Short mmCIF file of N, CA and C in Angstrom, two decimals:
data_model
loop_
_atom_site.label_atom_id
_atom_site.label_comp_id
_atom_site.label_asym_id
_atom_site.label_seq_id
_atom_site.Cartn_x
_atom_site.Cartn_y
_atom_site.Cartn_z
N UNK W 1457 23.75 -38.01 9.61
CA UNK W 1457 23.11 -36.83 9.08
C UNK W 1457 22.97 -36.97 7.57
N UNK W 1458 21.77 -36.57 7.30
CA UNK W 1458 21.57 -36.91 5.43
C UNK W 1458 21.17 -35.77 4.31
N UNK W 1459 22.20 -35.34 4.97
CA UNK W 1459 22.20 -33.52 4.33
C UNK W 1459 22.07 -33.46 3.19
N UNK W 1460 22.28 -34.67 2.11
CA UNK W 1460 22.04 -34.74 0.70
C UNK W 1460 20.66 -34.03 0.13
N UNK W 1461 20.10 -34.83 1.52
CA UNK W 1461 18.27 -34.83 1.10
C UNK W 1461 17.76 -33.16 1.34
N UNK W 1462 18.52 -32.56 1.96
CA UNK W 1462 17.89 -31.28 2.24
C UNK W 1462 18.43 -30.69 0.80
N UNK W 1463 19.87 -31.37 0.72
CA UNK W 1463 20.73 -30.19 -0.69
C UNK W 1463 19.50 -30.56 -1.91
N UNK W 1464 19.27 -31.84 -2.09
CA UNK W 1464 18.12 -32.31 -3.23
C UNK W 1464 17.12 -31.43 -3.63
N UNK W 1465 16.50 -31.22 -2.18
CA UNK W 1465 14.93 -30.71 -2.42
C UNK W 1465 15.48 -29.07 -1.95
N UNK W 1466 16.56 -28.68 -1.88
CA UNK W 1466 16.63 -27.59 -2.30
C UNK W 1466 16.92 -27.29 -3.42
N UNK W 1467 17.76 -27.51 -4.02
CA UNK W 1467 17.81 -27.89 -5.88
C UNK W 1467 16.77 -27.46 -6.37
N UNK W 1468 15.89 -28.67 -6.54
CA UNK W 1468 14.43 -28.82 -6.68
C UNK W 1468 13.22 -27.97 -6.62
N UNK W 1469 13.50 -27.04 -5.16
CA UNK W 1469 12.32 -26.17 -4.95
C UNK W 1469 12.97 -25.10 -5.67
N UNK W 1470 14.11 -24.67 -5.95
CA UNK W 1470 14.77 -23.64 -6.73
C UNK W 1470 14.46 -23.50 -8.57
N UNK W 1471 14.93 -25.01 -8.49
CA UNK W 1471 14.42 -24.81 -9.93
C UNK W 1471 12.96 -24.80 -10.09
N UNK W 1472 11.94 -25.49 -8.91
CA UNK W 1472 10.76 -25.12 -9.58
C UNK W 1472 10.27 -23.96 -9.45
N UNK W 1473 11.09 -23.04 -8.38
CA UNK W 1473 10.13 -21.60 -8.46
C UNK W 1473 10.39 -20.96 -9.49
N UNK W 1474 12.26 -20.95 -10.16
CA UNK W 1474 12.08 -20.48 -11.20
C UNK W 1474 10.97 -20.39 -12.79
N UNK W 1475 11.05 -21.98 -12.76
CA UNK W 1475 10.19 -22.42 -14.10
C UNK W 1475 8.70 -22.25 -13.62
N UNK W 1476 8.16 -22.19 -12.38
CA UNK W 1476 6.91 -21.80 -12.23
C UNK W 1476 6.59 -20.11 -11.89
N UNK W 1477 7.49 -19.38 -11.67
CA UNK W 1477 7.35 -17.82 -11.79
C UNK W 1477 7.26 -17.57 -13.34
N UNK W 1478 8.04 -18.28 -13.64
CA UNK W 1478 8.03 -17.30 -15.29
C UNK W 1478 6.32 -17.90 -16.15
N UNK W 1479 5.68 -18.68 -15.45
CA UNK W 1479 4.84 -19.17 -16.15
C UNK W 1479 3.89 -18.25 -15.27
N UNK W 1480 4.09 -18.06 -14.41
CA UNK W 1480 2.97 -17.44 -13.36
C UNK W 1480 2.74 -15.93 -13.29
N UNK W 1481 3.94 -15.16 -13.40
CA UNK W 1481 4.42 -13.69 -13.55
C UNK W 1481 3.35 -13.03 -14.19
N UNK W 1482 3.08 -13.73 -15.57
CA UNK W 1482 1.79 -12.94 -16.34
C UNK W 1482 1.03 -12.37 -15.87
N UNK W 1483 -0.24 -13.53 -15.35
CA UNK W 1483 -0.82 -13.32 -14.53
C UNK W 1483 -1.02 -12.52 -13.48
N UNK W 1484 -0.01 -12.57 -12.94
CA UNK W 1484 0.02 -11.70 -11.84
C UNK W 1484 0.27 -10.23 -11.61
N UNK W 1485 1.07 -10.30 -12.80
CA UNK W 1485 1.38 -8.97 -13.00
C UNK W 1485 0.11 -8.18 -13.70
N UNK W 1486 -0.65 -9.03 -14.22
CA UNK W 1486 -1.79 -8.48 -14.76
C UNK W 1486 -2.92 -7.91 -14.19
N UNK W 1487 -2.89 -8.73 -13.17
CA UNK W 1487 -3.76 -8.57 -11.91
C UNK W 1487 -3.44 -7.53 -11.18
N UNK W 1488 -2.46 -6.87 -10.84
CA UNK W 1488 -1.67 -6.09 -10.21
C UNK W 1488 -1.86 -4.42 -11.03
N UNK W 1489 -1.61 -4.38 -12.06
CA UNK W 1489 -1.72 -3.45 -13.67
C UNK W 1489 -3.09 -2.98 -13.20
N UNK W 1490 -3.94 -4.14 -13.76
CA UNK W 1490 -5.56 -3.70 -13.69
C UNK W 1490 -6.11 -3.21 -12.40
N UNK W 1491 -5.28 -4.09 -11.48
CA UNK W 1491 -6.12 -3.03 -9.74
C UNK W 1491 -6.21 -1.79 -9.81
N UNK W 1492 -4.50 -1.51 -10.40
CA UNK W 1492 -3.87 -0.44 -9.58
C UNK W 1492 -4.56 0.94 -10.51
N UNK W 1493 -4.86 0.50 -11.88
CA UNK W 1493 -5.23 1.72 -12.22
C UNK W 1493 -3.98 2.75 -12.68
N UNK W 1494 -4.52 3.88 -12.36
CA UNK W 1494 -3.40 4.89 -12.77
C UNK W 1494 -2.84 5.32 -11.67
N UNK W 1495 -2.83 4.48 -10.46
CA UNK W 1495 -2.66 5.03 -9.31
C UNK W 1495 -1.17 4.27 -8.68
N UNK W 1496 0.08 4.96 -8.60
CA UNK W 1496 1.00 4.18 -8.23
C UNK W 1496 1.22 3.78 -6.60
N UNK W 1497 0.12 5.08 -5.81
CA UNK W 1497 0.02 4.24 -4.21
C UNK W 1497 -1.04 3.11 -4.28
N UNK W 1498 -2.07 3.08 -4.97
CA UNK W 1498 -2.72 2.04 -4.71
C UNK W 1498 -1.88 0.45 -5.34
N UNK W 1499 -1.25 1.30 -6.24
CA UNK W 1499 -0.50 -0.69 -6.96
C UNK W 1499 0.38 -0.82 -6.06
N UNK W 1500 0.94 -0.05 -5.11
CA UNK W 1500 2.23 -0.66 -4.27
C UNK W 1500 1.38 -0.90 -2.88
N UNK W 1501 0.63 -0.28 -2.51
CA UNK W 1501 -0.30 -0.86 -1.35
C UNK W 1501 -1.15 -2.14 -1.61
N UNK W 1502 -1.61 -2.24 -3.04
CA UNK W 1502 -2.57 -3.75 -3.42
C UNK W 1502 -1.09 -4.93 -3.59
N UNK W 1503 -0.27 -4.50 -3.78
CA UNK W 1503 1.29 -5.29 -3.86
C UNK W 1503 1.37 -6.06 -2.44
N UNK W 1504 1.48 -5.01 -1.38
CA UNK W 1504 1.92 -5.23 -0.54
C UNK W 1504 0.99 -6.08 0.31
N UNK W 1505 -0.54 -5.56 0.29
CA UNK W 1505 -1.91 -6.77 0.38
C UNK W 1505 -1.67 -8.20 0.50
N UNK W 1506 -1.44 -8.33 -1.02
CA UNK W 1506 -1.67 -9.64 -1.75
C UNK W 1506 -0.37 -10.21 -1.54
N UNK W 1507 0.69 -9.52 -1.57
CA UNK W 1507 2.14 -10.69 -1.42
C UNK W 1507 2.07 -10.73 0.51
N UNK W 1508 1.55 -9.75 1.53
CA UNK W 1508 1.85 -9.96 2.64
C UNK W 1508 0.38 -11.34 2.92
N UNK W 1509 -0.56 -11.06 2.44
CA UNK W 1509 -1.91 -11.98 2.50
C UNK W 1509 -1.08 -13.67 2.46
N UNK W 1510 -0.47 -13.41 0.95
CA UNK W 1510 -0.24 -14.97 0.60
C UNK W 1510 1.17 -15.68 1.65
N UNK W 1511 2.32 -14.79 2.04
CA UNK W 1511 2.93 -15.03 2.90
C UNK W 1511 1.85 -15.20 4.13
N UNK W 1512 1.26 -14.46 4.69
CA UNK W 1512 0.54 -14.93 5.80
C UNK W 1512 0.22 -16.36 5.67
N UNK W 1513 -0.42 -16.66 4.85
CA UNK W 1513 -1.14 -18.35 4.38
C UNK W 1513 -0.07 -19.04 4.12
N UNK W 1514 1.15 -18.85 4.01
CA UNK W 1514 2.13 -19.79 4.38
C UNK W 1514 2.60 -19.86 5.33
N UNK W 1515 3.00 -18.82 5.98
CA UNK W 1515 3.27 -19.18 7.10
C UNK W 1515 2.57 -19.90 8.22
N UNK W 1516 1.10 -19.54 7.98
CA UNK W 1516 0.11 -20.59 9.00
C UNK W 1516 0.49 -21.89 8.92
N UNK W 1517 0.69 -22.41 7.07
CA UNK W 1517 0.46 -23.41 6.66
C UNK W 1517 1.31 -24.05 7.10
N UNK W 1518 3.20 -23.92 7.09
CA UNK W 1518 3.98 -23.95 8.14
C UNK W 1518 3.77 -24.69 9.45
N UNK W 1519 3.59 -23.75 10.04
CA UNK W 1519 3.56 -23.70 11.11
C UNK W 1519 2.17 -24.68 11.85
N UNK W 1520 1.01 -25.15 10.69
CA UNK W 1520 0.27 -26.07 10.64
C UNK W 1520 1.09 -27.53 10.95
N UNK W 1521 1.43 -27.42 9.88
CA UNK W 1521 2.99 -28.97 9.30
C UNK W 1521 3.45 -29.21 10.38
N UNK W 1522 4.48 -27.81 11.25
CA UNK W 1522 5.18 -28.61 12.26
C UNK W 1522 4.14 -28.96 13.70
N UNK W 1523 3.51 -28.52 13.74
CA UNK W 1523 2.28 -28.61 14.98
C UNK W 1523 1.55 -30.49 14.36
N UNK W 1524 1.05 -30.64 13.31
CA UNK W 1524 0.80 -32.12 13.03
C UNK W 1524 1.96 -32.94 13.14
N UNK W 1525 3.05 -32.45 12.79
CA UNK W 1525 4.72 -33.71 13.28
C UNK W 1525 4.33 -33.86 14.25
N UNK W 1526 4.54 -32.47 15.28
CA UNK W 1526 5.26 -32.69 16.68
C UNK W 1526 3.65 -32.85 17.75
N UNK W 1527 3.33 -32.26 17.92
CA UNK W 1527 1.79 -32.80 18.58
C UNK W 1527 0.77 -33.46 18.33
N UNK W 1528 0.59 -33.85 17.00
CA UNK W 1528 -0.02 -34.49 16.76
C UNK W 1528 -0.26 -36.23 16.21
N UNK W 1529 1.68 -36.32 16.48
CA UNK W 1529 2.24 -37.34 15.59
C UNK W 1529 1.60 -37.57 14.30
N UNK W 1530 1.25 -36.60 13.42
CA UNK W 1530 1.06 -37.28 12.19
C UNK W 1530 2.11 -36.60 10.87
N UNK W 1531 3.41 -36.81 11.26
CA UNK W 1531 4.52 -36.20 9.75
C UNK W 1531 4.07 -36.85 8.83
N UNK W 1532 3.56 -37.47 8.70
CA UNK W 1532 2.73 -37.97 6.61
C UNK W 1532 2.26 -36.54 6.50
N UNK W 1533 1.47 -36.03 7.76
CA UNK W 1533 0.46 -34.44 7.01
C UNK W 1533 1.78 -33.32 6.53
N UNK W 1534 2.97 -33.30 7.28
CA UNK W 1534 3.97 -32.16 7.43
C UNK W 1534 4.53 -31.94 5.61
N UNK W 1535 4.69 -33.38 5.33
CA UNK W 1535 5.49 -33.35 3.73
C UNK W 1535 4.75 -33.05 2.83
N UNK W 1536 3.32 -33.15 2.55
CA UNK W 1536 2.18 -32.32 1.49
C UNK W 1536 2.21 -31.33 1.81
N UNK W 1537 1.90 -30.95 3.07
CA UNK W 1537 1.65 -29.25 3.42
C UNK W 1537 3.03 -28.65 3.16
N UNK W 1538 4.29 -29.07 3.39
CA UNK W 1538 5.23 -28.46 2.94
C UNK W 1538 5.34 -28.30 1.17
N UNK W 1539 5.01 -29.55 0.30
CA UNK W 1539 5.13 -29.45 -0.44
C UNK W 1539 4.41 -28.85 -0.85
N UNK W 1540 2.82 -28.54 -0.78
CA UNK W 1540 2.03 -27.37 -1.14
C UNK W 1540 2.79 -25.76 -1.20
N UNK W 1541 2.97 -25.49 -0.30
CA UNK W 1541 3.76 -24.32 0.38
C UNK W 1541 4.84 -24.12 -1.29
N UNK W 1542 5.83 -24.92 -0.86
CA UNK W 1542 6.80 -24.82 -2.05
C UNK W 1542 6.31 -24.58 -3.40
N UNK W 1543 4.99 -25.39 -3.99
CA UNK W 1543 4.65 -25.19 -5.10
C UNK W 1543 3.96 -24.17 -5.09
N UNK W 1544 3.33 -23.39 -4.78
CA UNK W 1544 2.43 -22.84 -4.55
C UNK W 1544 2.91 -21.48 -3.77
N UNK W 1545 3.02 -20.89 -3.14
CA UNK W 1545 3.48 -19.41 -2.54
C UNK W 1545 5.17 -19.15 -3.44
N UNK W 1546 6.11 -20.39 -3.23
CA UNK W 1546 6.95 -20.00 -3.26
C UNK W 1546 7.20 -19.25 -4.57
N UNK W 1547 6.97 -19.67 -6.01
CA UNK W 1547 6.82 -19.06 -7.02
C UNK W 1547 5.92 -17.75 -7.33
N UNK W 1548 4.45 -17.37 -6.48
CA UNK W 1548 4.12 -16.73 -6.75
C UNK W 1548 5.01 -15.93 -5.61
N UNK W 1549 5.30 -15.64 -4.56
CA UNK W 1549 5.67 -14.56 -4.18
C UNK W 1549 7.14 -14.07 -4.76
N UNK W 1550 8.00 -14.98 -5.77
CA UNK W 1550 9.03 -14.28 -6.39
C UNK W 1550 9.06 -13.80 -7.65
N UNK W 1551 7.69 -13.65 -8.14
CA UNK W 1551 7.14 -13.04 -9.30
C UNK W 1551 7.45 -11.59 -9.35
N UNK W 1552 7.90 -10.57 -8.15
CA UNK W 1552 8.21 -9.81 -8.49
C UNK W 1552 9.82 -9.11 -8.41
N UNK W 1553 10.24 -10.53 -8.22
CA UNK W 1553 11.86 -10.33 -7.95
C UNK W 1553 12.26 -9.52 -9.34
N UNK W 1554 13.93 -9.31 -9.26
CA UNK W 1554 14.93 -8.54 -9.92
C UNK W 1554 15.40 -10.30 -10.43
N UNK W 1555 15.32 -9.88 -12.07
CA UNK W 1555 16.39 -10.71 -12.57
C UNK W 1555 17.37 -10.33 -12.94
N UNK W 1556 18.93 -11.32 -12.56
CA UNK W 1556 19.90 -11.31 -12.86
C UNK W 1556 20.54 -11.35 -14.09
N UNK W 1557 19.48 -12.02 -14.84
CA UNK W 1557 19.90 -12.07 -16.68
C UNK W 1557 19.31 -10.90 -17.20
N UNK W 1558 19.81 -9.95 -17.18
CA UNK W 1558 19.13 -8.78 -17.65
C UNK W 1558 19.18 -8.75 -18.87
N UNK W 1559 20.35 -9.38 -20.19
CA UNK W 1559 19.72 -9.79 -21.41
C UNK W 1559 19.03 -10.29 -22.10
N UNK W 1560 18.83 -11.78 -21.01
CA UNK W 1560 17.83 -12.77 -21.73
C UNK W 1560 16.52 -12.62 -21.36
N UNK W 1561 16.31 -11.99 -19.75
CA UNK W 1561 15.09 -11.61 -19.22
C UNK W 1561 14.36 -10.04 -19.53
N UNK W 1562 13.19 -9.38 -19.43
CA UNK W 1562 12.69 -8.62 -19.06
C UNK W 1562 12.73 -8.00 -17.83
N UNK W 1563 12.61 -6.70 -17.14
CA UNK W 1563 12.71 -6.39 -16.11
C UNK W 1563 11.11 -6.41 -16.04
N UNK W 1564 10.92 -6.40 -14.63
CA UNK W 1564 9.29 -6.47 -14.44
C UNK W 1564 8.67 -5.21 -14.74
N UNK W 1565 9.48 -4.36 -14.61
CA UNK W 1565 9.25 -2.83 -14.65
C UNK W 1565 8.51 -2.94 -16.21
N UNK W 1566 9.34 -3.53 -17.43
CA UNK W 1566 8.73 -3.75 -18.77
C UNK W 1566 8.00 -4.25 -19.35
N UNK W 1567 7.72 -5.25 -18.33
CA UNK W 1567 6.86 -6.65 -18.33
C UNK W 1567 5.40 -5.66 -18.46
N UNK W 1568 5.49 -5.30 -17.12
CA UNK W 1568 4.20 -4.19 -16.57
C UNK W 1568 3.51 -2.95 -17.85
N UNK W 1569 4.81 -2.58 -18.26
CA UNK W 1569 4.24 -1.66 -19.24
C UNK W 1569 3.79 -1.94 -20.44
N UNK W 1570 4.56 -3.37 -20.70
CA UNK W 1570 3.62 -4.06 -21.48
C UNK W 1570 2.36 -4.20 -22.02
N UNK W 1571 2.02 -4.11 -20.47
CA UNK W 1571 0.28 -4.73 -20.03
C UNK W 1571 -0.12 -3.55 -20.18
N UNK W 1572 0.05 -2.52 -20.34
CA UNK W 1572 -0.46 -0.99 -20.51
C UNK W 1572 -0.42 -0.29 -18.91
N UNK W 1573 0.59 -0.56 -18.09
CA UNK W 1573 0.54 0.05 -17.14
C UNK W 1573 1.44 1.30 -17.21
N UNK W 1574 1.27 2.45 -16.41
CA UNK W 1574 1.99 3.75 -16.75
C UNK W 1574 3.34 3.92 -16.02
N UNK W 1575 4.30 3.94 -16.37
CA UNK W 1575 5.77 4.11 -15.81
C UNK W 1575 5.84 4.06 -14.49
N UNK W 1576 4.83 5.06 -13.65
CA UNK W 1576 5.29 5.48 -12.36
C UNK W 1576 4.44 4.53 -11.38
N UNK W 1577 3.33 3.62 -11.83
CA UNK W 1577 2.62 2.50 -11.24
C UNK W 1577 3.76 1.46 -11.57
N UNK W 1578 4.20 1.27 -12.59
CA UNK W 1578 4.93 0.00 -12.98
C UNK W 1578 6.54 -0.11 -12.11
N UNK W 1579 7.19 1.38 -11.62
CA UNK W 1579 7.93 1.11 -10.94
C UNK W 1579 7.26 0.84 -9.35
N UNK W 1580 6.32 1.67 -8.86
CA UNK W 1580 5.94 1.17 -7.31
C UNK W 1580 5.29 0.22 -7.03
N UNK W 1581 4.89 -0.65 -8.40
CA UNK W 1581 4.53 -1.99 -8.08
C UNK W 1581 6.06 -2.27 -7.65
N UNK W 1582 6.47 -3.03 -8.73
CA UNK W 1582 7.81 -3.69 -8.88
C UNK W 1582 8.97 -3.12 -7.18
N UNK W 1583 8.97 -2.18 -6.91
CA UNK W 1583 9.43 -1.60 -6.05
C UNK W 1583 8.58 -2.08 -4.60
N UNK W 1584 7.90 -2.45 -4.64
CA UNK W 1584 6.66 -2.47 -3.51
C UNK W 1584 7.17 -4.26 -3.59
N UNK W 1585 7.03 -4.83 -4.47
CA UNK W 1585 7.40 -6.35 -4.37
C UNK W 1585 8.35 -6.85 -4.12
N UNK W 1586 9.96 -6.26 -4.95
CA UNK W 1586 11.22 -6.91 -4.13
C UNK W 1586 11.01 -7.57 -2.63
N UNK W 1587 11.12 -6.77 -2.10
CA UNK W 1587 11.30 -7.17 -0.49
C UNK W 1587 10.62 -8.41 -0.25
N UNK W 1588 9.00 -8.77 -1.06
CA UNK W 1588 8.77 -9.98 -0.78
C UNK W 1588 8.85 -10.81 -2.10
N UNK W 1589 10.02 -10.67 -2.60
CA UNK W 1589 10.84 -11.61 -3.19
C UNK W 1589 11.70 -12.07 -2.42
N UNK W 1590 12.37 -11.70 -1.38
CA UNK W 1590 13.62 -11.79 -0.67
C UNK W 1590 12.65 -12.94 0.25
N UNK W 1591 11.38 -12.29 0.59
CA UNK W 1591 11.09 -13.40 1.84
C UNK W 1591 10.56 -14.48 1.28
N UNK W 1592 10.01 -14.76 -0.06
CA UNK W 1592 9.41 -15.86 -0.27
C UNK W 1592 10.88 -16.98 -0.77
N UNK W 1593 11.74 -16.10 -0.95
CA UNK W 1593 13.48 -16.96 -0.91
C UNK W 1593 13.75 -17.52 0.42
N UNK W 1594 13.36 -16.69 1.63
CA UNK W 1594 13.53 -16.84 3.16
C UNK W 1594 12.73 -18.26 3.73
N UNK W 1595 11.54 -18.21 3.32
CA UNK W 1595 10.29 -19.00 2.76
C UNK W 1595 10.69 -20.80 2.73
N UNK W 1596 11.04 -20.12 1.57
CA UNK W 1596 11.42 -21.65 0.57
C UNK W 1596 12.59 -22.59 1.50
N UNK W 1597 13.43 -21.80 1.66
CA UNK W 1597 14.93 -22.18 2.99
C UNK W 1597 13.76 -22.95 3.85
N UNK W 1598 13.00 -22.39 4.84
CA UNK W 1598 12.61 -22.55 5.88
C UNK W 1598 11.60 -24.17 5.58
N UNK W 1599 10.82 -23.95 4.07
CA UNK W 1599 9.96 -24.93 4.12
C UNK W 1599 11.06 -26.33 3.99
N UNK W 1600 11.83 -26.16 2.96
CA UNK W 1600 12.89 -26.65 2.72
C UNK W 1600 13.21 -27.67 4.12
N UNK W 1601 13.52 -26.88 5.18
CA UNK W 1601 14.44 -27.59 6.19
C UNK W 1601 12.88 -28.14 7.32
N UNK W 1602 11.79 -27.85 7.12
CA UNK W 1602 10.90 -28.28 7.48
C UNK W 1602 10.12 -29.97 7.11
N UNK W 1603 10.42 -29.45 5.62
CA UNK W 1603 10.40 -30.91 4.96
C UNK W 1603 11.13 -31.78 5.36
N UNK W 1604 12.53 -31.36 5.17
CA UNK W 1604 13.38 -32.52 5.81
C UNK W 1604 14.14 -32.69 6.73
N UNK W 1605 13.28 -32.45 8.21
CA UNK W 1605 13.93 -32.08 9.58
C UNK W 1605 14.01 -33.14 10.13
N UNK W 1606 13.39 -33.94 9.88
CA UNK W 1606 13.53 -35.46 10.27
C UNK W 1606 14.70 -36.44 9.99
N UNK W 1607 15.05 -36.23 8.64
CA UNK W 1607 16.23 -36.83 8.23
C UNK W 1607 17.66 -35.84 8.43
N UNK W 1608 16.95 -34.70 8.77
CA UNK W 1608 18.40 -34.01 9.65
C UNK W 1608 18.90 -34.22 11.07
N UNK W 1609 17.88 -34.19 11.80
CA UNK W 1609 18.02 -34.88 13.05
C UNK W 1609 18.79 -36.67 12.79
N UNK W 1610 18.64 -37.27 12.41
CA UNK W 1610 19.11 -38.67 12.43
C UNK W 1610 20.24 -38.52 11.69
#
């Protein structure tokens, strides 16, 4: 069993969602600000859209990967599509997580108001997103052991 390789590229996908959320967050949060307007059901319903949309497209993508391993014999396709997945969803869907460094970081809640969004949009965004912070963490595990299910089995 070569459990190293799963601990590795979990490492790995950890630190890159971190260093690619904080580069990505802007954005997104900007996008989110400007939908929503002055409206705090529409920013937690366009929240919930766009982070359940982009989880959807991973999970296909997933579930693409293991269908080319296992029926199709082709695992060369499983490790891009996983690695897509990782770069790509996993950072943007934890863009609206809770950080733990609450000195060195911003809360998103401030981030938002930043951007000129109004208190009570900026919490039901942020509030509307946790939860799919938790799953794009759930996510990452899963692509994680997808990537390297092969060298777990042996």
């Amino acid at each position: 069993m070569r459990a190293w390789i799963f601990l590795v590229l979990l490492a790995a996908a950890l630190a890159w969602m971190l260093w690619a959320q904080a580069r990505m967050q802007h954005r997104v949060l900007w996008f989110l600000v400007r939908r929503a307007g002055r409206s705090p059901r529409r920013g937690a319903t366009l929240t919930h859209l766009v982070q359940g949309g982009a989880f959807l497209l991973a999970v296909v993508a997933l579930a693409l990967a293991m269908v080319a391993d296992v029926h199709w014999q082709a695992p060369w396709l499983r490790i891009p599509i996983g690695v897509l997945v990782l770069a790509a969803y996993v950072p943007f869907g934890a863009t609206l997580g809770r950080t733990r460094l609450r000195r060195l970081r911003r809360t998103v809640e401030q981030r938002m108001n930043d951007l000129g969004a109004p208190p009570d949009v900026a919490v039901a965004i942020a509030r509307a997103g946790r939860p799919w912070s938790l799953v794009a963490s759930v996510v990452m595990l899963a692509t994680v052991l997808v990537v390297t299910w092969h060298h777990l089995r042996a």
